[in-house]
């Protein structure tokens, strides 16, 4: 099943009793050499065989294996749409129109992709065209409704760098305070400090009182001595 691809199924469906190699090209919109190359590939896979009637044309007939592949594909086409079908539809909507591209993008076996594309064609969600041995896929209206429009990623906003370095503002000059302003600032500082730690205020007051008493005692002592 891994060797099967969607082109194989398309070719097998177009082979009828009495089909000959020499006249098969127009049936697939391809040249004689392109058609002969495709038929040769299917023969290597065992899906078809050639019956020569010398000196007449070479007739093409579908083998039992080829007929079985068509039966499996038609049975698969009757199933409900599943996640792989949705993924394939999404790939086609995004622009993957070649079955090989879809296989590579989804990393799914060629045979599975072929059967699911065949199902989508049978259920009128995908259509295809063939030219020069190449398949081109497109979604139908029903197929598009099934998956909707692809999400378009919003491009990132472009940041323009001019190379200009913003100039820094010059440092502000220190504010000069006069004598009374400095004294007031110190007084407010100590007041706030003592409000937070009132115990220190008591200690400082006691120390200042002791210093004052000692100074007064010494002054009185020196005066009495003189």
XYZ file of N, CA and C in Angstrom:
678
model
N 0.827 -1.215 0.000
C 0.000 0.000 0.000
C 0.857 1.260 0.000
N 2.085 1.176 0.524
C 2.929 2.366 0.608
C 3.321 2.876 -0.776
N 3.381 1.978 -1.777
C 3.785 2.408 -3.109
C 2.664 3.129 -3.846
N 1.436 2.894 -3.435
C 0.296 3.494 -4.125
C 0.299 5.007 -3.952
N -0.005 5.727 -5.030
C -0.212 7.168 -4.921
C -1.479 7.543 -5.682
N -1.883 8.793 -5.527
C -3.160 9.198 -6.117
C -3.128 9.134 -7.642
N -1.980 9.421 -8.239
C -1.874 9.333 -9.699
C -2.147 7.906 -10.168
N -1.686 6.919 -9.400
C -1.957 5.523 -9.763
C -3.459 5.262 -9.846
N -4.196 5.754 -8.851
C -5.647 5.537 -8.848
C -6.316 6.227 -10.035
N -5.844 7.426 -10.353
C -6.417 8.157 -11.492
C -6.192 7.379 -12.781
N -4.989 6.864 -12.960
C -4.671 6.122 -14.186
C -5.474 4.826 -14.256
N -5.557 4.108 -13.138
C -6.294 2.838 -13.128
C -7.765 3.046 -13.489
N -8.338 4.162 -13.034
C -9.748 4.428 -13.339
C -9.972 4.727 -14.819
N -8.931 5.150 -15.519
C -9.092 5.547 -16.921
C -8.706 4.432 -17.900
N -8.322 3.317 -17.358
C -8.003 2.180 -18.230
C -9.273 1.360 -18.441
N -9.686 1.261 -19.665
C -10.891 0.518 -20.030
C -10.507 -0.660 -20.928
N -11.404 -1.587 -21.109
C -11.113 -2.678 -22.056
C -10.804 -2.122 -23.448
N -9.742 -2.588 -24.023
C -9.342 -2.116 -25.346
C -8.402 -0.927 -25.313
N -8.021 -0.453 -24.104
C -7.081 0.667 -24.004
C -5.707 0.226 -24.492
N -5.088 1.050 -25.339
C -3.754 0.724 -25.854
C -2.791 1.843 -25.475
N -1.529 1.473 -25.350
C -0.508 2.438 -24.932
C -0.433 3.604 -25.907
N -0.475 3.299 -27.185
C -0.260 4.315 -28.213
C -1.305 5.429 -28.180
N -2.495 5.149 -27.650
C -3.569 6.142 -27.650
C -3.980 6.580 -26.238
N -3.169 6.230 -25.269
C -3.556 6.535 -23.886
C -3.211 7.973 -23.481
N -2.234 8.587 -24.138
C -1.796 9.939 -23.770
C -2.921 10.958 -23.691
N -3.769 11.068 -24.738
C -4.853 12.053 -24.693
C -5.832 11.842 -23.532
N -5.962 10.610 -23.054
C -6.887 10.347 -21.944
C -6.433 10.996 -20.643
N -5.146 11.236 -20.544
C -4.625 11.856 -19.314
C -3.942 13.197 -19.624
N -4.297 13.762 -20.769
C -3.794 15.088 -21.150
C -2.267 15.136 -21.112
N -1.656 14.109 -21.652
C -0.200 13.994 -21.631
C 0.296 13.499 -22.984
N 1.596 13.622 -23.179
C 2.185 13.150 -24.431
C 2.308 11.628 -24.408
N 2.637 11.073 -25.559
C 2.808 9.622 -25.650
C 3.908 9.145 -24.707
N 5.023 9.866 -24.681
C 6.153 9.437 -23.854
C 5.825 9.557 -22.363
N 5.118 10.625 -21.983
C 4.723 10.783 -20.578
C 3.760 9.671 -20.163
N 2.808 9.360 -21.041
C 1.849 8.295 -20.737
C 2.547 6.943 -20.652
N 3.464 6.690 -21.579
C 4.183 5.417 -21.573
C 5.016 5.273 -20.303
N 5.615 6.362 -19.849
C 6.420 6.326 -18.629
C 5.550 6.024 -17.406
N 4.370 6.654 -17.347
C 3.459 6.417 -16.221
C 2.962 4.973 -16.225
N 2.585 4.479 -17.400
C 2.109 3.098 -17.494
C 3.215 2.107 -17.141
N 4.430 2.437 -17.518
C 5.556 1.566 -17.163
C 5.747 1.485 -15.656
N 5.541 2.606 -14.966
C 5.654 2.614 -13.501
C 4.568 1.752 -12.866
N 3.346 1.859 -13.383
C 2.252 1.042 -12.844
C 2.489 -0.446 -13.096
N 3.116 -0.761 -14.218
C 3.426 -2.174 -14.496
C 4.453 -2.704 -13.500
N 5.443 -1.866 -13.157
C 6.447 -2.281 -12.178
C 5.813 -2.529 -10.807
N 4.783 -1.766 -10.479
C 4.091 -1.946 -9.198
C 3.138 -3.138 -9.221
N 2.885 -3.671 -10.428
C 2.008 -4.831 -10.543
C 0.545 -4.488 -10.687
N 0.228 -3.215 -10.952
C -1.171 -2.802 -11.059
C -1.740 -3.027 -12.462
N -0.886 -3.050 -13.482
C -1.345 -3.268 -14.858
C -0.387 -4.228 -15.556
N -0.809 -4.662 -16.715
C 0.049 -5.514 -17.546
C -0.196 -5.155 -19.007
N 0.768 -5.491 -19.862
C 0.654 -5.205 -21.290
C 0.413 -6.507 -22.053
N -0.447 -6.415 -23.029
C -0.729 -7.567 -23.885
C -0.428 -7.156 -25.323
N 0.680 -7.681 -25.813
C 1.125 -7.299 -27.157
C 0.480 -8.193 -28.205
N 0.051 -7.562 -29.264
C -0.512 -8.288 -30.409
C 0.231 -7.827 -31.656
N 1.429 -8.348 -31.828
C 2.264 -7.949 -32.969
C 1.590 -8.338 -34.272
N 1.572 -7.457 -35.248
C 2.158 -6.105 -35.284
C 1.198 -5.023 -34.824
N 0.147 -5.386 -34.106
C -0.826 -4.401 -33.664
C -0.350 -3.651 -32.426
N -1.173 -2.720 -31.895
C -0.808 -1.925 -30.712
C -0.782 -2.778 -29.446
N -0.115 -2.232 -28.408
C 0.003 -2.934 -27.123
C -1.181 -2.563 -26.237
N -1.960 -3.565 -25.881
C -3.140 -3.320 -25.059
C -2.757 -3.292 -23.577
N -3.474 -2.462 -22.818
C -3.229 -2.323 -21.374
C -4.394 -2.946 -20.626
N -4.089 -3.763 -19.644
C -5.142 -4.366 -18.836
C -4.785 -4.264 -17.357
N -5.798 -4.087 -16.531
C -5.609 -3.958 -15.085
C -5.478 -5.352 -14.479
N -4.481 -5.534 -13.636
C -4.273 -6.821 -12.974
C -5.222 -6.962 -11.783
N -5.200 -8.134 -11.166
C -6.031 -8.354 -9.977
C -5.621 -7.410 -8.843
N -4.314 -7.175 -8.728
C -3.842 -6.261 -7.683
C -4.342 -4.845 -7.948
N -4.277 -4.416 -9.202
C -4.766 -3.086 -9.547
C -6.255 -2.947 -9.299
N -7.010 -3.999 -9.661
C -8.459 -3.977 -9.436
C -8.767 -3.932 -7.943
N -7.945 -4.636 -7.163
C -8.151 -4.631 -5.713
C -7.888 -3.246 -5.134
N -6.902 -2.540 -5.656
C -6.617 -1.183 -5.187
C -7.811 -0.264 -5.438
N -8.456 -0.422 -6.585
C -9.637 0.388 -6.883
C -10.792 0.039 -5.945
N -10.942 -1.245 -5.639
C -12.004 -1.661 -4.718
C -11.778 -1.076 -3.326
N -10.531 -1.154 -2.861
C -10.206 -0.596 -1.538
C -10.473 0.904 -1.517
N -10.095 1.598 -2.587
C -10.297 3.047 -2.653
C -11.778 3.402 -2.636
N -12.589 2.635 -3.374
C -14.027 2.917 -3.414
C -14.692 2.603 -2.072
N -14.210 1.576 -1.388
C -14.741 1.264 -0.056
C -14.391 2.379 0.929
N -13.168 2.870 0.825
C -12.726 3.959 1.702
C -13.533 5.224 1.452
N -13.929 5.432 0.208
C -14.652 6.653 -0.163
C -16.026 6.734 0.484
N -16.545 5.617 0.964
C -17.869 5.607 1.584
C -17.826 5.992 3.066
N -16.634 6.073 3.620
C -16.501 6.375 5.046
C -16.732 7.863 5.312
N -17.004 8.154 6.576
C -17.219 9.555 6.973
C -15.898 10.319 6.966
N -16.005 11.619 6.850
C -14.814 12.476 6.866
C -14.140 12.384 8.232
N -12.829 12.181 8.221
C -12.092 12.065 9.481
C -11.002 13.133 9.563
N -10.157 13.018 10.586
C -9.144 14.047 10.846
C -8.125 14.156 9.718
N -7.744 13.024 9.135
C -6.773 13.079 8.039
C -7.373 13.782 6.822
N -8.646 13.547 6.570
C -9.309 14.257 5.469
C -9.280 15.769 5.707
N -9.561 16.164 6.944
C -9.546 17.595 7.278
C -8.143 18.166 7.099
N -7.138 17.388 7.508
C -5.754 17.851 7.364
C -5.381 18.015 5.894
N -5.827 17.089 5.068
C -5.542 17.178 3.628
C -6.242 18.391 3.018
N -7.495 18.600 3.386
C -8.218 19.781 2.895
C -7.508 21.064 3.316
N -7.052 21.085 4.567
C -6.334 22.269 5.049
C -5.056 22.518 4.274
N -4.353 21.455 3.926
C -3.118 21.607 3.150
C -3.405 22.167 1.762
N -4.470 21.679 1.142
C -4.812 22.171 -0.197
C -5.213 23.640 -0.138
N -5.997 24.003 0.880
C -6.417 25.400 1.032
C -5.201 26.306 1.204
N -4.178 25.810 1.876
C -2.960 26.600 2.094
C -2.059 26.651 0.862
N -2.425 25.902 -0.187
C -1.648 25.994 -1.421
C -0.879 24.746 -1.797
N -1.023 23.668 -1.018
C -0.373 22.405 -1.372
C -1.271 21.678 -2.377
N -0.983 21.828 -3.653
C -1.864 21.283 -4.692
C -1.333 19.987 -5.289
N -0.137 19.594 -4.902
C 0.462 18.351 -5.385
C 0.337 17.296 -4.281
N -0.204 16.118 -4.586
C -0.323 15.077 -3.555
C 0.996 14.750 -2.862
N 2.096 14.844 -3.593
C 3.397 14.572 -2.978
C 3.739 15.631 -1.930
N 3.387 16.871 -2.202
C 3.632 17.938 -1.227
C 2.809 17.710 0.038
N 1.572 17.269 -0.145
C 0.711 16.995 1.013
C 1.283 15.844 1.831
N 1.747 14.814 1.145
C 2.347 13.662 1.836
C 3.548 14.100 2.671
N 4.386 14.933 2.086
C 5.583 15.386 2.798
C 5.228 16.304 3.962
N 4.240 17.171 3.754
C 3.867 18.105 4.823
C 3.263 17.370 6.016
N 2.389 16.411 5.747
C 1.711 15.693 6.827
C 2.525 14.515 7.344
N 3.550 14.124 6.592
C 4.386 12.979 6.972
C 3.530 11.718 7.132
N 2.680 11.482 6.130
C 1.774 10.333 6.111
C 2.126 9.466 4.902
N 1.906 8.173 5.025
C 2.227 7.261 3.929
C 1.511 7.656 2.642
N 2.191 7.438 1.540
C 1.648 7.806 0.232
C 0.323 7.107 -0.041
N 0.226 5.823 0.316
C -1.003 5.080 0.067
C -2.187 5.631 0.840
N -1.955 6.022 2.096
C -3.041 6.586 2.904
C -3.506 7.926 2.338
N -2.546 8.757 1.947
C -2.906 10.051 1.353
C -3.700 9.837 0.068
N -3.286 8.869 -0.742
C -3.981 8.597 -2.006
C -5.428 8.185 -1.763
N -5.643 7.286 -0.809
C -7.002 6.814 -0.529
C -7.889 7.936 0.005
N -7.322 8.794 0.832
C -8.125 9.877 1.409
C -8.420 10.964 0.372
N -7.482 11.228 -0.515
C -7.777 12.188 -1.594
C -8.866 11.619 -2.501
N -8.772 10.325 -2.785
C -9.806 9.669 -3.599
C -11.171 9.798 -2.919
N -11.192 9.621 -1.600
C -12.451 9.771 -0.857
C -12.996 11.189 -0.986
N -12.119 12.168 -0.833
C -12.545 13.569 -0.917
C -13.055 13.916 -2.314
N -12.451 13.316 -3.331
C -12.927 13.543 -4.698
C -14.319 12.931 -4.872
N -14.489 11.713 -4.380
C -15.778 11.033 -4.505
C -16.883 11.763 -3.742
N -16.508 12.403 -2.626
C -17.501 13.119 -1.822
C -17.609 14.591 -2.220
N -17.032 14.920 -3.367
C -17.151 16.253 -3.970
C -16.611 17.358 -3.060
N -15.529 17.070 -2.379
C -14.865 18.098 -1.581
C -13.543 18.533 -2.206
N -13.048 17.724 -3.117
C -11.804 18.027 -3.823
C -11.994 17.685 -5.295
N -11.416 18.496 -6.145
C -11.373 18.185 -7.575
C -9.908 18.173 -8.004
N -9.651 17.610 -9.161
C -8.267 17.540 -9.625
C -8.221 17.695 -11.134
N -7.047 18.053 -11.598
C -6.785 18.082 -13.038
C -5.452 17.384 -13.264
N -5.280 16.852 -14.457
C -4.037 16.163 -14.789
C -3.505 16.707 -16.104
N -2.226 16.991 -16.111
C -1.580 17.498 -17.321
C -0.113 17.112 -17.281
N 0.345 16.544 -18.376
C 1.749 16.122 -18.491
C 2.156 15.201 -17.344
N 1.232 14.357 -16.933
C 1.534 13.386 -15.892
C 1.567 13.955 -14.486
N 1.099 15.192 -14.301
C 1.104 15.832 -12.988
C -0.326 16.093 -12.527
N -0.564 15.830 -11.248
C -1.874 16.059 -10.645
C -1.880 17.417 -9.944
N -2.951 18.170 -10.149
C -3.148 19.434 -9.436
C -4.495 19.377 -8.721
N -4.464 19.606 -7.413
C -5.671 19.501 -6.593
C -6.241 20.877 -6.276
N -7.531 20.915 -6.035
C -8.193 22.132 -5.555
C -9.421 21.715 -4.756
N -9.819 22.561 -3.819
C -10.992 22.234 -3.005
C -12.251 22.787 -3.671
N -13.339 22.107 -3.461
C -14.633 22.601 -3.930
C -15.233 23.502 -2.856
N -16.401 24.035 -3.134
C -17.067 24.886 -2.139
C -17.362 24.103 -0.865
N -17.819 22.860 -1.024
C -18.104 22.034 0.156
C -16.832 21.751 0.949
N -15.750 21.517 0.228
C -14.483 21.268 0.915
C -13.994 22.484 1.665
N -14.172 23.657 1.065
C -13.746 24.894 1.725
C -14.579 25.154 2.976
N -15.875 24.900 2.887
C -16.742 25.094 4.053
C -16.342 24.167 5.198
N -15.789 23.029 4.840
C -15.425 22.043 5.865
C -14.260 22.523 6.724
N -13.336 23.251 6.127
C -12.143 23.676 6.875
C -12.073 25.183 7.081
N -12.745 25.953 6.232
C -12.679 27.400 6.366
C -11.383 27.957 5.815
N -11.276 29.273 5.870
C -10.091 29.951 5.340
C -8.901 29.712 6.256
N -7.699 29.620 5.690
C -6.512 29.438 6.535
C -6.255 30.666 7.385
N -5.731 30.438 8.575
C -5.423 31.550 9.468
C -4.179 32.274 8.972
N -4.296 33.585 8.890
C -3.167 34.406 8.443
C -2.487 34.991 9.669
N -1.214 34.685 9.814
C -0.471 35.202 10.957
C -0.189 36.685 10.767
N -0.450 37.446 11.815
C -0.210 38.884 11.767
C 1.287 39.147 11.825
N 1.816 39.892 10.843
C 3.264 40.146 10.857
C 3.664 40.986 12.054
N 4.835 40.711 12.543
C 5.336 41.463 13.697
C 5.579 42.915 13.301
N 5.300 43.800 14.234
C 5.503 45.218 13.962
C 6.986 45.509 13.762
N 7.256 46.303 12.750
C 8.640 46.638 12.427
C 9.142 47.733 13.356
N 10.277 47.485 13.942
C 10.890 48.463 14.833
C 12.005 49.161 14.074
N 11.883 50.455 13.902
C 12.868 51.227 13.151
C 13.888 51.808 14.121
N 15.133 51.473 13.877
C 16.223 51.984 14.708
C 16.941 53.072 13.931
N 16.936 54.267 14.424
C 17.538 55.394 13.715
C 19.019 55.543 14.001
N 19.481 54.930 15.077
C 20.893 55.063 15.426
C 21.186 56.271 16.287
N 20.180 57.098 16.545
C 20.388 58.273 17.374
C 20.267 57.901 18.845
N 21.227 58.328 19.622
C 21.222 58.053 21.055
C 20.596 59.239 21.767
N 19.544 58.998 22.554
C 18.914 60.125 23.244
C 19.894 60.818 24.180
N 19.848 62.148 24.149
C 20.750 62.927 24.987
C 20.263 62.935 26.426
N 21.214 62.724 27.329
C 20.864 62.734 28.745
C 20.775 64.175 29.242
N 19.833 64.387 30.118
C 19.676 65.721 30.688
C 20.856 66.022 31.606
N 21.380 67.234 31.571
C 22.518 67.578 32.436
C 22.112 67.473 33.902
N 23.047 67.041 34.758
C 22.714 66.913 36.186
C 22.324 68.254 36.797
N 21.353 68.193 37.656
C 20.882 69.425 38.299
C 21.927 69.945 39.284
N 22.067 71.250 39.329
C 23.026 71.853 40.247
C 22.509 71.757 41.682
N 23.410 71.524 42.648
C 22.972 71.420 44.044
C 22.346 72.728 44.531
N 21.324 72.581 45.339
C 20.629 73.753 45.877
C 21.392 74.272 47.095
N 21.718 75.528 47.073
C 22.456 76.143 48.177
C 21.477 76.731 49.186
N 21.684 76.381 50.461
C 20.820 76.878 51.534
C 21.577 77.914 52.362
N 20.856 78.925 52.821
C 21.494 79.913 53.696
C 21.578 79.360 55.118
N 22.135 80.145 56.019
C 22.394 79.682 57.386
C 21.118 79.300 58.114
N 20.092 80.163 58.029
C 18.841 79.894 58.745
C 18.105 78.682 58.162
N 18.203 78.513 56.854
C 17.561 77.351 56.232
C 18.219 76.053 56.684
N 19.572 76.094 56.818
C 20.278 74.907 57.288
C 19.906 74.582 58.725
N 19.809 75.631 59.571
C 19.447 75.408 60.968
C 18.029 74.837 61.075
N 17.131 75.373 60.242
C 15.751 74.896 60.262
C 15.678 73.436 59.822
N 16.463 73.109 58.788
C 16.461 71.738 58.284
C 16.983 70.770 59.340
N 18.060 71.184 60.040
C 18.605 70.327 61.091
C 17.596 70.149 62.216
N 16.928 71.244 62.585
C 15.940 71.177 63.669
C 14.795 70.217 63.303
N 14.308 70.332 62.057
C 13.231 69.444 61.622
C 13.695 67.993 61.583
N 14.966 67.805 61.198
C 15.505 66.442 61.150
C 15.520 65.809 62.531
N 16.034 66.569 63.527
C 16.117 66.013 64.878
C 14.741 65.829 65.500
N 13.823 66.744 65.196
C 12.466 66.603 65.733
C 11.824 65.315 65.228
N 11.959 65.075 63.910
C 11.394 63.851 63.342
C 12.071 62.620 63.916
N 13.365 62.718 64.135
C 14.114 61.577 64.666
C 13.685 61.259 66.089
N 13.498 62.325 66.907
C 13.100 62.097 68.295
C 11.654 61.629 68.405
N 10.827 62.009 67.412
C 9.449 61.520 67.418
C 9.412 60.003 67.238
N 10.317 59.512 66.407
C 10.368 58.074 66.162
C 11.011 57.330 67.334
N 11.986 57.984 68.019
C 12.692 57.335 69.131
C 12.687 58.283 70.336
N 11.575 58.362 71.048
C 11.467 59.311 72.186
C 12.437 59.005 73.323
N 12.850 57.759 73.476
C 13.781 57.419 74.561
C 15.114 58.141 74.394
N 15.542 58.287 73.154
C 16.808 58.979 72.915
C 16.713 60.443 73.330
N 15.530 61.038 73.181
C 15.341 62.431 73.578
C 15.562 62.592 75.077
N 15.045 61.639 75.851
C 15.230 61.695 77.313
C 16.701 61.559 77.667
N 17.386 60.631 76.974
C 18.815 60.418 77.263
C 19.610 61.671 76.943
N 19.328 62.267 75.768
C 20.047 63.486 75.392
C 19.765 64.620 76.381
N 18.531 64.704 76.845
C 18.178 65.768 77.794
C 18.937 65.596 79.111
N 19.021 64.353 79.589
C 19.751 64.083 80.841
C 21.224 64.403 80.679
N 21.782 63.997 79.523
C 23.209 64.262 79.283
C 23.469 65.761 79.236
N 22.608 66.501 78.545
C 22.784 67.952 78.460
C 22.665 68.601 79.844
N 21.726 68.084 80.653
C 21.554 68.633 82.006
C 22.794 68.393 82.857
N 23.359 67.183 82.739
C 24.576 66.877 83.497
C 25.732 67.758 83.063
N 25.845 67.932 81.742
C 26.923 68.793 81.232
C 26.755 70.214 81.755
N 25.496 70.680 81.756
C 25.242 72.040 82.249
C 25.582 72.173 83.738
N 25.204 71.179 84.533
C 25.485 71.220 85.975
C 26.978 71.167 86.250
N 27.681 70.305 85.493
C 29.136 70.217 85.694
C 29.800 71.535 85.332
N 29.355 72.124 84.221
C 29.940 73.404 83.806
C 29.660 74.487 84.843
N 28.435 74.491 85.397
C 28.094 75.499 86.414
C 28.909 75.289 87.693
N 29.098 74.025 88.054
C 29.873 73.719 89.260
C 31.321 74.162 89.100
N 31.895 73.866 87.946
C 33.286 74.253 87.710
C 33.434 75.767 87.695
N 32.480 76.445 87.086
C 32.544 77.906 87.048
C 32.460 78.487 88.452
N 31.555 77.937 89.261
C 31.420 78.413 90.640
C 32.661 78.096 91.450
N 33.262 76.927 91.197
C 34.455 76.513 91.942
C 35.620 77.448 91.640
N 35.809 77.790 90.379
C 36.926 78.672 90.018
C 36.725 80.081 90.570
N 35.498 80.551 90.612
C 35.239 81.887 91.147
C 35.525 81.941 92.650
N 35.127 80.894 93.377
C 35.376 80.859 94.820
C 36.871 80.756 95.113
N 37.570 80.060 94.264
C 39.007 79.905 94.475
C 39.766 81.186 94.220
N 39.231 82.001 93.319
C 39.912 83.249 93.024
C 39.563 84.311 94.055
